[in-house]
Amino acid sequence: MSAADQKSRLEALRKDVNFHNYRYHVLDDPVISDAEYDKLLNEIKAIEAEHPDWITPDSPTQRAGAAPSERFRKVDHPAPILSLSNAFDPDDFRAWAERVTRLDERVASADFVVEPKLDGLTVVMTYEDGLFTLGATRGNGEVGEDVTPNLRTIEALPLRVPLLPDAPQPPRRLVVRGEVFINKSDFEAFQAEQAETEGKVYQTARNTAAGTLRNLDPAVSASRPLTLFVYNIVLAEGGQVPGTQWETLEYLRDLGFPVADEPRLCKSVDEVIEEYGRWMEIRQEVPYEVDGLVVKINDIQLANDLGFVGKDPRGAVAFKFPAQEVTTTLEDIRVNVGRTGVLTPYAVLEPVEVGGVIVKQATLHNFDFIEEKDIRVGDRVLIKRAGDVIPYVIGPVLGAREKKLRKYKPPAKCPVCDQPVEHIEGEVAWYCVNAACPEQLVRNVEHFVSRATLDIGGLGIKIVEQLIDEGMVADVADLYALDRDKLLELEGFKEKKVDNLLSAIETSKSKSLADLIYALGIRGVGEVVGSALAANYRDLDELAGAKTDDLTEIEGIGPNIAEAIVDWFVRPGNQAILKKLKQAGMWPVAEPRAPLGEQPLDGLTFVVTGTLPTFSRNDAKDFIQRHGGKMTGSVSAKTDYLVAGENAGSKLDKAQELGVTILDEDRLRALVE
Ligand code: IVH
């Protein structure tokens, strides 16, 4: 390539990388994979290494991260929040070790601390006299964004250190650095819930964490499963802190900070590489996403003496795992129908191995995603399999599209029942709105009987399908009209099985109104909204009469959910269900509320932990809400009471720590008498 060509290539690359930086850091919505991004950035680095005089201050190699958004107060970091250079394989890693040894021969006999590199977001937290006073994002490394209220909602974050009495006293001012992330299983559950309700579907746990942390409403953070690990001390004033990274981790743990498991102290480069091999084996098993290791020279003074290259300290390196991304051919796009009728597209792939597993299908999130990325059947597509999460399509490899492929069109009819599908203004999802759609019916009954709702045991998916096939169940209310003799005629149904099933159905009649509302499977109405509705309406008749304006008055219910509720109750099929439920005696009535303004638990916030003698978790919540109180999931300085039962765990410790009043079930009941 001529010098002129190389220079214009460099300019094009910079433009690209700056664009992708913005997508990733500011919009939290990347359009290429991390591996592709690294490739572009490495190409820039290579050209710049050859022509150092071409480096400009706006080159993406010259900054550590994103421009802070205008929406948050800016905070100056007390010291630069640096980034790390990468090693992509053992040879790269050895090259790093040799480079730093050449600079300072003390490295030859140095120890290394090897920590998992968590795939999350850097946060910087300040503690003054032990009290958490400020939390910021990294921003551009010099200036970050004040996200203190959002960080406060993270249970793992200690609001005061030390947490335990005989721990060391921290320096007067202590600034620590950590990573906010979401555990793999929590992310999976979150994705499932978002897909069922109208929530935004994020591509990765990392994007979800980023979007959440930079949301202006801390209630959003509180409702999402963010967690945290802390790994560095940025600054300590007015007190001593350890001189090695190994002791720092121990010290942070002693103070009460969450620290990642399985750091290792390695005595040599070979030992580090061995540890890298070990992590490649176990990385799928740890509950959080790890995209590599961070190797740090243990002696902090020595590491600092080595200085920096650009914004990367020489004394540490990110030793990345190979990407769990591959390309394969998209053979077909098919569509699933969910419980609430949401149509979800998925990819049928030419089978391909990713990280030791053969992948044949991957989620495509929603139809907008297919449109935005212009994914077409026949394309080569990049897929990612991260941890235990369902593999997903990142996008098409446009360069590999050879012939003209047809643009994908979402189906106009439900693939199961062939009825027209509908799109709701402002939402991404398409719905099959046919209440009699057999696929929805199976999912609906499954949800209606599940442990989280009415807990009708003995009704597994096979039996549900059997009852529907036999024509005995055409909606959820039919469960209450099942005939013992007819059941006995079914294949595989013996007396005992039938009696158990009927008695489980009978028992469900004593469930609460909140449980029943949740069980009906109204779009957007989960456990939380179900309880809120039950706290405001006496029974389903009263709720059926509610107008959208009444509903949006209730905390946690926006116009979309309100409309979905009203819409559900006006449908004749659903009215028939209600009539049958009432006739069958499946008609819970909420206990009358105290007159407004006089509720005994008004303004009080409760957390419930452990097993209570008679209340289930839901009963306790109903009880508290009915009397004007609020129940939240985690103990904080704002908690008024912790209701503790048997086997109470860390919430009890935290409540004691914070001086929160602790009640048992009897004393909770006594509060309202
Ligand atoms: S140390 C100068 N330790 O990885 C200190 N970083 O690629 C640099 N990260 O920006 C950070 N786990 O967001 C460090 N145990 C760990 C980490 C870690 C994840 C992230 C961090 C950093 C990025 C560097």
XYZ file of C-alpha atoms and ligand atoms in Angstrom:
697
model
C 0.000 0.000 0.000
C 1.369 3.442 -0.862
C 1.851 5.956 1.945
C -1.066 8.030 0.636
C -3.350 4.980 0.555
C -2.247 4.032 4.040
C -3.032 7.488 5.316
C -6.516 7.539 3.853
C -7.082 4.021 5.210
C -6.057 5.340 8.647
C -8.513 8.200 8.402
C -11.341 5.884 7.382
C -10.513 3.519 10.230
C -10.516 6.358 12.754
C -13.910 7.513 11.585
C -15.235 3.978 11.896
C -13.799 3.385 15.338
C -15.035 6.731 16.648
C -18.497 5.856 15.397
C -18.398 2.436 17.061
C -17.079 4.005 20.265
C -20.069 6.275 20.314
C -22.490 3.395 19.636
C -20.956 1.401 22.447
C -20.254 3.958 25.136
C -22.804 6.701 24.591
C -25.744 4.862 23.052
C -25.006 1.532 24.782
C -26.016 -0.081 21.512
C -23.065 -1.463 19.552
C -23.458 -2.646 15.981
C -20.289 -4.737 15.777
C -18.758 -7.319 18.069
C -15.928 -6.576 20.497
C -13.656 -8.789 18.433
C -14.377 -6.825 15.260
C -13.834 -3.576 17.137
C -10.487 -4.800 18.479
C -9.456 -5.717 14.965
C -10.140 -2.219 13.637
C -8.389 -0.596 16.572
C -5.382 -2.869 16.178
C -5.090 -1.923 12.537
C -4.972 1.747 13.540
C -2.350 0.971 16.177
C -0.240 -0.859 13.603
C -0.323 2.023 11.121
C 0.415 4.541 13.864
C 3.332 2.456 15.113
C 4.796 2.636 11.616
C 4.097 6.374 11.271
C 4.137 7.961 14.753
C 4.014 11.425 13.168
C 0.507 10.659 11.870
C -0.907 10.334 15.379
C -3.465 13.084 16.007
C -5.014 14.024 19.357
C -8.405 12.846 18.134
C -7.224 9.392 17.167
C -9.192 6.750 19.074
C -5.877 5.426 20.372
C -5.426 8.671 22.307
C -8.282 8.347 24.692
C -9.466 5.940 27.310
C -13.210 5.821 26.706
C -16.417 7.671 26.028
C -17.320 11.319 26.256
C -19.518 11.774 29.313
C -23.157 12.335 28.509
C -24.617 15.779 29.170
C -27.382 14.445 31.358
C -25.356 13.738 34.458
C -23.279 15.952 36.677
C -19.608 15.631 35.734
C -17.041 14.518 38.267
C -13.298 14.900 38.035
C -11.579 11.671 38.919
C -8.884 12.135 41.583
C -6.427 10.222 39.375
C -6.724 9.082 35.763
C -8.891 5.965 35.417
C -6.687 4.076 33.046
C -7.380 1.384 30.575
C -5.304 -1.712 29.781
C -3.436 -2.992 26.784
C -4.449 -6.416 25.535
C -2.701 -9.722 24.969
C -4.727 -12.092 22.822
C -2.806 -15.334 23.327
C 0.114 -16.768 25.335
C 2.695 -15.477 22.826
C 1.324 -11.972 23.143
C 1.435 -12.287 26.886
C 5.067 -13.459 26.872
C 5.927 -10.526 24.606
C 4.410 -8.129 27.186
C 6.405 -9.758 29.997
C 9.623 -9.541 27.973
C 9.013 -5.895 27.111
C 8.524 -4.852 30.700
C 11.463 -6.969 31.872
C 13.691 -5.152 29.391
C 12.545 -1.851 30.896
C 13.107 -2.926 34.476
C 14.967 -6.086 35.413
C 13.130 -6.335 38.745
C 10.198 -7.703 36.724
C 12.197 -10.901 36.089
C 11.691 -11.935 39.698
C 8.305 -10.287 40.229
C 5.077 -12.006 41.264
C 1.884 -11.521 39.282
C -1.677 -11.370 40.523
C -4.105 -12.966 38.103
C -7.735 -11.887 38.377
C -10.774 -12.644 36.244
C -11.544 -9.794 33.879
C -15.236 -9.142 34.320
C -17.212 -7.973 31.373
C -18.974 -4.982 32.859
C -18.501 -1.268 33.411
C -15.869 0.509 35.407
C -17.121 2.537 38.346
C -15.174 4.726 40.733
C -16.410 5.010 44.300
C -15.390 7.486 46.977
C -15.663 6.763 50.696
C -15.166 9.546 53.214
C -14.617 8.460 56.808
C -15.953 5.110 55.671
C -19.158 6.513 54.174
C -20.009 6.028 50.493
C -20.344 9.578 49.194
C -19.816 9.482 45.449
C -19.956 6.991 42.624
C -18.983 7.785 39.065
C -18.656 6.123 35.705
C -15.299 6.169 34.002
C -16.304 8.587 31.242
C -13.181 9.571 29.345
C -10.870 8.509 32.169
C -10.435 12.056 33.495
C -14.055 13.092 33.903
C -16.900 10.710 34.620
C -20.589 10.957 35.400
C -22.090 11.097 38.853
C -24.287 8.006 39.118
C -24.362 7.869 42.924
C -28.141 7.311 43.268
C -28.042 4.415 40.808
C -25.035 2.822 42.477
C -26.708 3.057 45.855
C -29.354 0.629 44.621
C -26.747 -2.108 44.149
C -26.970 -4.395 47.126
C -23.405 -5.610 46.827
C -22.098 -2.070 47.281
C -21.319 -1.312 50.928
C -22.765 2.039 51.916
C -20.281 2.177 54.767
C -16.984 0.422 55.390
C -15.812 -1.456 57.294
C -18.855 -3.661 57.285
C -17.762 -5.841 60.180
C -16.622 -4.655 63.617
C -13.063 -6.074 63.823
C -12.013 -5.013 60.318
C -9.360 -2.342 59.663
C -10.360 1.338 59.640
C -10.166 2.758 56.109
C -8.197 5.913 55.265
C -10.105 9.150 55.740
C -10.617 9.379 52.000
C -10.609 6.167 50.011
C -11.342 5.937 46.287
C -11.775 2.452 44.852
C -12.365 1.124 41.391
C -14.636 -1.735 40.472
C -16.799 -3.259 37.837
C -20.599 -3.248 37.699
C -22.085 -6.246 35.910
C -25.010 -8.666 35.801
C -24.710 -12.367 36.580
C -25.428 -14.681 33.670
C -28.531 -16.309 35.156
C -29.967 -12.972 36.275
C -29.462 -11.643 32.784
C -31.249 -14.582 31.264
C -34.240 -14.114 33.562
C -34.204 -10.376 32.850
C -34.192 -10.969 29.074
C -37.106 -13.378 29.352
C -39.079 -10.847 31.333
C -38.280 -8.010 28.949
C -39.420 -10.133 26.027
C -42.715 -10.888 27.764
C -43.414 -7.297 28.768
C -42.814 -4.349 26.534
C -39.299 -3.737 27.774
C -36.294 -3.013 25.604
C -34.364 -6.144 24.748
C -30.680 -5.536 25.264
C -28.152 -7.584 23.375
C -25.805 -8.361 26.217
C -25.560 -8.241 29.977
C -22.946 -5.553 29.613
C -25.226 -3.289 27.580
C -28.000 -3.811 30.076
C -25.697 -2.847 32.922
C -24.531 0.216 31.011
C -28.032 1.315 30.072
C -29.180 0.808 33.633
C -26.338 2.646 35.302
C -26.891 5.639 33.062
C -30.641 5.707 33.465
C -31.873 8.890 35.088
C -34.368 7.041 37.269
C -32.751 5.119 40.159
C -35.962 3.052 40.431
C -34.900 1.426 37.176
C -31.521 0.468 38.650
C -33.219 -0.838 41.746
C -35.403 -3.143 39.670
C -32.488 -4.656 37.774
C -30.054 -7.263 39.017
C -26.855 -5.209 38.946
C -23.976 -6.333 41.060
C -20.393 -5.297 41.667
C -16.801 -6.387 42.234
C -14.072 -4.083 43.460
C -10.432 -4.626 42.472
C -8.261 -1.526 42.812
C -7.464 1.365 45.129
C -7.303 4.572 43.110
C -6.451 6.883 45.979
C -5.983 6.780 49.739
C -5.609 9.932 51.868
C -5.218 9.992 55.608
C -4.343 6.368 56.228
C -2.205 3.461 55.081
C -3.125 0.952 52.401
C -1.239 -2.175 51.275
C 1.740 -2.033 48.914
C 0.894 -5.105 46.858
C -2.086 -6.014 44.715
C -2.471 -9.363 46.489
C -2.817 -7.686 49.883
C -5.030 -4.992 48.358
C -7.609 -7.593 47.336
C -7.544 -9.071 50.822
C -7.786 -5.631 52.391
C -10.754 -4.655 50.206
C -12.450 -7.914 51.138
C -11.823 -7.257 54.834
C -13.387 -3.822 54.539
C -16.536 -5.457 53.197
C -16.198 -4.867 49.471
C -17.220 -7.658 47.110
C -14.073 -9.045 45.469
C -14.091 -11.572 42.594
C -13.354 -15.197 43.501
C -10.279 -17.090 42.517
C -7.548 -14.521 42.151
C -4.153 -16.285 42.068
C -0.685 -15.213 43.014
C 1.666 -16.510 40.300
C 5.441 -16.660 40.647
C 6.325 -16.722 36.963
C 5.137 -16.076 33.424
C 4.680 -19.847 32.949
C 2.474 -20.046 36.003
C 0.321 -17.237 34.623
C -0.079 -19.115 31.348
C -1.029 -22.245 33.254
C -3.626 -20.224 35.128
C -4.946 -18.910 31.805
C -5.436 -22.544 30.705
C -7.253 -23.337 33.927
C -9.603 -20.394 33.471
C -10.413 -21.431 29.912
C -11.740 -24.658 31.438
C -13.810 -23.084 34.198
C -14.953 -19.858 32.598
C -18.337 -21.346 31.612
C -18.957 -22.460 35.166
C -18.514 -19.170 36.994
C -21.789 -17.289 37.446
C -20.576 -14.137 35.704
C -19.230 -13.334 32.277
C -15.418 -13.340 32.158
C -13.796 -12.225 28.915
C -10.200 -12.738 29.958
C -7.819 -12.304 32.844
C -6.151 -9.204 34.189
C -2.524 -9.850 35.067
C -1.019 -7.287 37.436
C 2.505 -6.985 38.731
C 2.023 -7.596 42.435
C 4.411 -4.917 43.690
C 2.390 -1.726 43.185
C 5.444 0.561 43.438
C 7.249 -1.445 40.748
C 4.137 -1.424 38.537
C 3.844 2.368 38.886
C 7.557 2.854 38.184
C 7.070 1.202 34.799
C 4.922 4.135 33.685
C 2.472 4.219 30.769
C 2.133 3.811 27.048
C -0.510 6.334 26.084
C -3.253 5.688 28.615
C -2.311 2.097 29.351
C -0.169 1.374 32.401
C 2.719 -0.947 31.593
C 2.440 -2.819 34.873
C -0.734 -4.726 34.010
C -2.235 -6.359 30.963
C -5.615 -7.747 29.886
C -4.985 -11.347 28.835
C -8.086 -11.972 26.738
C -9.800 -15.260 25.986
C -10.496 -16.133 22.371
C -13.834 -14.665 21.345
C -16.794 -17.001 21.571
C -18.052 -15.749 18.292
C -18.211 -17.542 14.984
C -19.860 -17.064 11.638
C -22.224 -19.538 10.047
C -25.010 -19.593 7.482
C -28.504 -18.451 8.367
C -30.688 -21.177 6.900
C -34.059 -19.920 7.997
C -35.867 -17.439 10.220
C -38.703 -18.950 12.240
C -41.084 -17.526 14.789
C -42.077 -18.595 18.318
C -45.339 -17.597 19.972
C -45.109 -16.730 23.662
C -47.677 -16.775 26.435
C -48.847 -13.236 25.872
C -48.863 -13.783 22.139
C -45.520 -12.078 21.504
C -43.943 -13.341 18.307
C -40.216 -13.873 18.665
C -38.052 -14.606 15.654
C -35.181 -17.056 15.907
C -32.449 -18.154 13.550
C -32.068 -21.663 12.227
C -28.366 -22.044 11.585
C -26.053 -24.351 9.786
C -24.762 -26.187 12.898
C -21.508 -24.735 14.150
C -19.275 -25.194 17.167
C -18.899 -22.275 19.565
C -16.832 -22.737 22.700
C -17.222 -26.522 22.673
C -20.960 -26.642 22.010
C -22.803 -27.234 18.738
C -25.200 -24.389 18.088
C -28.135 -24.833 15.687
C -30.435 -22.022 16.729
C -29.964 -18.498 18.009
C -32.300 -15.744 19.054
C -32.915 -12.781 16.774
C -34.499 -10.733 19.601
C -37.321 -9.061 17.650
C -38.332 -8.019 14.138
C -36.934 -4.490 14.469
C -33.541 -6.018 15.138
C -33.680 -8.016 11.900
C -34.686 -4.888 10.022
C -32.050 -2.652 11.635
C -29.243 -5.095 10.940
C -30.714 -6.081 7.583
C -30.408 -9.791 8.297
C -31.481 -11.998 5.400
C -31.992 -15.728 5.038
C -28.908 -17.092 3.282
C -26.531 -14.584 4.923
C -23.373 -15.470 6.759
C -24.121 -14.297 10.277
C -21.931 -13.658 13.280
C -23.225 -15.401 16.362
C -22.120 -15.219 19.944
C -22.503 -17.675 22.724
C -21.715 -16.103 26.064
C -21.773 -18.369 29.089
C -25.036 -20.186 29.573
C -27.004 -17.499 27.810
C -28.950 -18.521 24.700
C -26.760 -17.860 21.653
C -27.701 -14.748 19.756
C -27.109 -13.316 16.315
C -24.928 -10.219 16.325
C -25.490 -9.359 12.687
C -24.817 -10.314 9.091
C -21.349 -10.351 7.575
C -22.262 -7.969 4.784
C -18.990 -8.438 2.946
C -19.813 -12.110 2.486
C -23.221 -11.514 0.868
C -22.677 -12.822 -2.627
C -25.942 -12.926 -4.425
C -29.081 -10.925 -4.057
C -30.941 -12.161 -1.041
C -34.501 -11.266 -0.294
C -35.175 -8.848 2.547
C -36.929 -10.520 5.453
C -40.566 -9.637 6.051
C -42.209 -10.375 9.424
C -45.165 -12.729 9.101
C -48.565 -11.121 8.684
C -50.206 -14.147 10.295
C -49.470 -16.157 13.404
C -47.416 -19.188 12.374
C -49.462 -21.405 14.690
C -53.099 -20.325 14.320
C -52.896 -18.416 11.057
C -54.763 -15.387 12.422
C -53.575 -11.845 11.597
C -50.915 -10.417 13.906
C -50.953 -6.934 15.449
C -48.383 -4.323 16.261
C -48.884 -1.931 19.133
C -47.900 1.677 18.623
C -44.609 2.449 20.333
C -43.670 -1.169 20.996
C -41.226 -3.378 19.168
C -43.182 -6.604 19.553
C -45.748 -8.104 17.195
C -48.560 -10.049 18.798
C -50.894 -12.844 17.955
C -54.044 -11.485 19.608
C -56.153 -14.578 19.037
C -56.976 -15.759 22.569
C -57.775 -19.201 21.164
C -54.353 -19.614 19.516
C -53.384 -23.152 20.608
C -49.756 -22.249 21.261
C -50.749 -19.344 23.462
C -53.259 -21.498 25.232
C -50.608 -24.030 26.212
C -48.277 -21.267 27.426
C -51.158 -19.537 29.175
C -52.258 -22.595 31.094
C -48.627 -23.361 31.913
C -48.269 -19.886 33.406
C -51.640 -20.062 35.180
C -50.645 -23.200 37.084
C -46.967 -22.381 37.660
C -45.412 -22.127 41.107
C -45.063 -18.368 40.846
C -48.793 -17.889 40.279
C -51.466 -20.377 41.401
C -49.093 -23.242 42.103
C -51.292 -26.078 40.839
C -49.006 -29.110 41.102
C -49.301 -32.105 38.798
C -49.975 -30.091 35.659
C -46.815 -30.391 33.625
C -46.658 -29.281 30.017
C -47.404 -32.793 28.692
C -50.623 -33.025 30.676
C -51.626 -29.503 29.722
C -51.173 -30.415 26.067
C -53.115 -33.626 26.562
C -56.065 -31.820 28.179
C -56.113 -29.270 25.376
C -55.883 -31.958 22.687
C -58.756 -33.869 24.249
C -60.845 -30.720 24.119
C -61.256 -30.658 27.889
C -59.511 -27.326 28.331
C -60.132 -24.447 25.947
C -59.208 -21.708 28.420
C -57.793 -21.498 31.940
C -61.236 -21.425 33.573
C -61.986 -24.890 32.198
C -59.528 -26.293 34.729
C -62.190 -25.695 37.371
C -64.776 -27.700 35.460
C -62.698 -30.846 34.884
C -64.767 -33.985 35.292
C -63.312 -36.773 37.426
C -64.810 -39.585 35.338
C -63.665 -38.105 32.057
C -60.151 -37.641 33.431
C -60.089 -41.312 34.450
C -60.725 -42.269 30.845
C -57.562 -40.485 29.670
C -54.439 -42.426 28.897
C -52.075 -42.529 31.863
C -54.568 -41.157 34.403
C -54.988 -43.398 37.476
C -57.266 -42.617 40.434
C -54.492 -41.229 42.571
C -53.206 -38.935 39.866
C -56.692 -37.621 39.131
C -57.491 -37.011 42.793
C -54.219 -35.228 43.410
C -54.787 -33.023 40.404
C -58.339 -32.140 41.393
C -57.342 -31.377 44.938
C -54.489 -29.124 43.770
C -56.988 -27.262 41.607
C -59.366 -26.955 44.542
C -56.590 -25.636 46.805
C -55.765 -22.904 44.292
C -59.098 -21.289 45.162
C -57.568 -20.038 48.393
C -54.831 -18.111 46.564
C -54.821 -14.323 46.763
C -56.287 -11.884 44.287
C -52.747 -10.724 43.459
C -51.781 -14.268 42.477
C -54.845 -14.671 40.295
C -54.298 -11.365 38.507
C -50.712 -12.348 37.779
C -51.865 -15.801 36.670
C -54.259 -14.419 34.041
C -51.257 -13.549 31.901
C -52.226 -10.005 31.003
C -49.459 -8.426 28.974
C -47.145 -6.377 31.196
C -48.769 -7.626 34.405
C -46.178 -9.536 36.380
C -45.959 -10.220 40.062
C -45.311 -6.622 41.054
C -48.098 -5.073 39.014
C -50.411 -7.895 40.091
C -49.887 -7.002 43.748
C -50.301 -3.308 43.069
C -53.642 -3.973 41.378
C -54.820 -6.255 44.183
C -54.006 -3.511 46.659
C -56.316 -1.136 44.796
C -59.228 -3.279 43.668
C -61.417 -5.575 45.699
C -61.930 -8.271 43.076
C -61.780 -8.906 39.336
C -65.161 -7.267 38.766
C -63.905 -4.035 40.285
C -60.705 -4.264 38.275
C -62.668 -4.963 35.088
C -64.426 -1.637 35.585
C -61.191 0.360 35.857
C -60.379 2.959 33.209
C -56.847 3.582 31.938
C -56.745 6.886 33.826
C -57.565 5.151 37.112
C -54.894 2.565 36.482
C -52.094 4.965 35.655
C -52.659 6.580 39.058
C -51.155 3.454 40.587
C -47.416 3.480 41.117
C -45.599 1.297 38.619
C -48.366 1.303 35.997
C -47.754 3.322 32.860
C -50.090 3.944 29.924
C -49.015 0.821 28.005
C -49.756 -1.586 30.806
C -52.948 0.276 31.715
C -54.151 -0.084 28.161
C -53.243 -3.763 28.036
C -55.292 -4.342 31.200
C -58.364 -2.509 29.934
C -58.002 -4.246 26.598
C -57.851 -7.653 28.277
C -61.073 -7.123 30.205
C -63.150 -5.914 27.260
C -62.470 -9.008 25.179
C -65.548 -11.252 25.136
C -63.434 -14.412 25.447
C -61.876 -13.092 28.633
C -65.233 -12.001 30.025
C -66.416 -15.564 29.528
C -63.368 -16.786 31.456
C -64.188 -14.445 34.344
C -67.780 -15.638 34.438
C -66.679 -19.262 34.606
C -64.079 -18.551 37.309
C -66.701 -16.808 39.432
C -69.195 -19.628 39.019
C -66.545 -22.151 39.984
C -65.742 -20.235 43.170
C -62.279 -19.220 41.985
C -62.915 -15.659 43.057
C -60.498 -14.269 45.637
C -61.499 -11.033 47.271
C -58.923 -8.660 48.688
C -59.405 -7.682 52.303
C -60.971 -4.233 52.542
C -58.425 -1.484 52.648
C -58.310 1.043 55.447
C -59.826 4.331 54.330
C -57.339 6.411 52.392
C -55.002 8.586 54.400
C -55.391 6.489 57.526
C -53.453 3.430 56.573
C -51.347 2.215 59.484
C -48.236 1.425 57.410
C -48.410 4.607 55.339
C -44.990 5.737 54.187
C -43.156 2.787 55.729
C -40.768 0.597 53.772
C -40.377 -3.109 54.551
C -38.061 -5.870 53.493
C -39.006 -9.498 54.133
C -36.402 -12.240 54.523
C -36.357 -15.893 55.541
C -39.374 -18.177 55.969
C -42.257 -16.724 57.972
C -44.484 -19.068 60.007
C -47.742 -18.538 58.068
C -47.219 -15.836 55.461
C -45.725 -16.717 52.087
C -43.597 -13.995 50.520
C -46.603 -12.907 48.450
C -48.969 -12.932 51.420
C -46.592 -10.715 53.359
C -46.374 -8.341 50.459
C -50.149 -8.191 50.044
C -50.531 -7.566 53.746
C -47.993 -4.758 53.803
C -49.338 -3.098 50.667
C -52.948 -3.389 51.764
C -52.112 -1.400 54.836
C -50.317 1.309 52.952
C -46.726 0.072 53.267
C -44.167 -0.591 50.591
C -42.116 -3.738 50.197
C -38.718 -3.647 48.534
C -36.131 -6.302 47.790
C -33.083 -4.979 49.525
C -32.157 -3.471 52.854
C -30.868 0.081 52.704
C -30.775 3.166 54.885
C -34.319 3.845 53.695
C -35.703 0.574 55.074
C -37.932 1.087 58.128
C -38.484 -2.549 59.101
C -36.989 -5.901 58.266
C -39.478 -8.741 58.737
C -37.326 -11.781 59.411
C -38.318 -15.425 59.522
C -36.376 -18.641 59.836
C -33.088 -18.974 57.954
C -32.764 -15.250 57.372
C -29.453 -14.570 55.655
C -27.394 -11.572 54.674
C -30.344 -9.174 54.719
C -30.611 -9.690 58.451
C -26.907 -8.933 58.896
C -27.235 -5.820 56.815
C -30.300 -4.628 58.732
C -28.458 -5.084 62.032
C -25.506 -3.254 60.601
C -27.677 -0.302 59.584
C -29.734 -0.330 62.789
C -32.991 -1.193 60.994
C -35.786 -2.402 63.342
C -36.351 -6.143 63.022
C -39.811 -7.703 63.346
C -41.211 -11.216 63.258
C -44.550 -12.040 61.638
C -46.549 -11.498 64.841
C -45.049 -8.090 65.419
C -45.763 -7.170 61.811
C -49.420 -8.038 62.319
C -49.404 -6.108 65.608
C -48.269 -2.959 63.768
C -51.609 -2.658 62.006
C -53.809 -3.506 64.957
S -7.587 -3.293 36.413
C -5.020 0.317 35.537
N -8.904 -5.467 37.096
O -11.217 -4.315 32.125
C -6.016 -0.634 36.043
N -9.732 -4.152 35.277
O -9.526 -3.888 29.720
C -6.891 -1.167 34.962
N -11.799 -4.993 34.289
O -11.235 -0.824 32.141
C -8.029 -1.947 35.419
N -12.022 -6.728 35.629
O -13.204 -2.045 33.223
C -8.843 -4.409 36.255
N -9.994 -7.372 37.809
C -9.922 -6.327 36.993
C -10.900 -6.088 35.988
C -10.757 -4.990 35.144
C -12.541 -6.061 34.608
C -12.096 -4.083 33.181
C -11.976 -2.631 33.528
C -10.917 -2.098 32.600
C -10.918 -3.095 31.498
C -9.539 -3.120 30.857
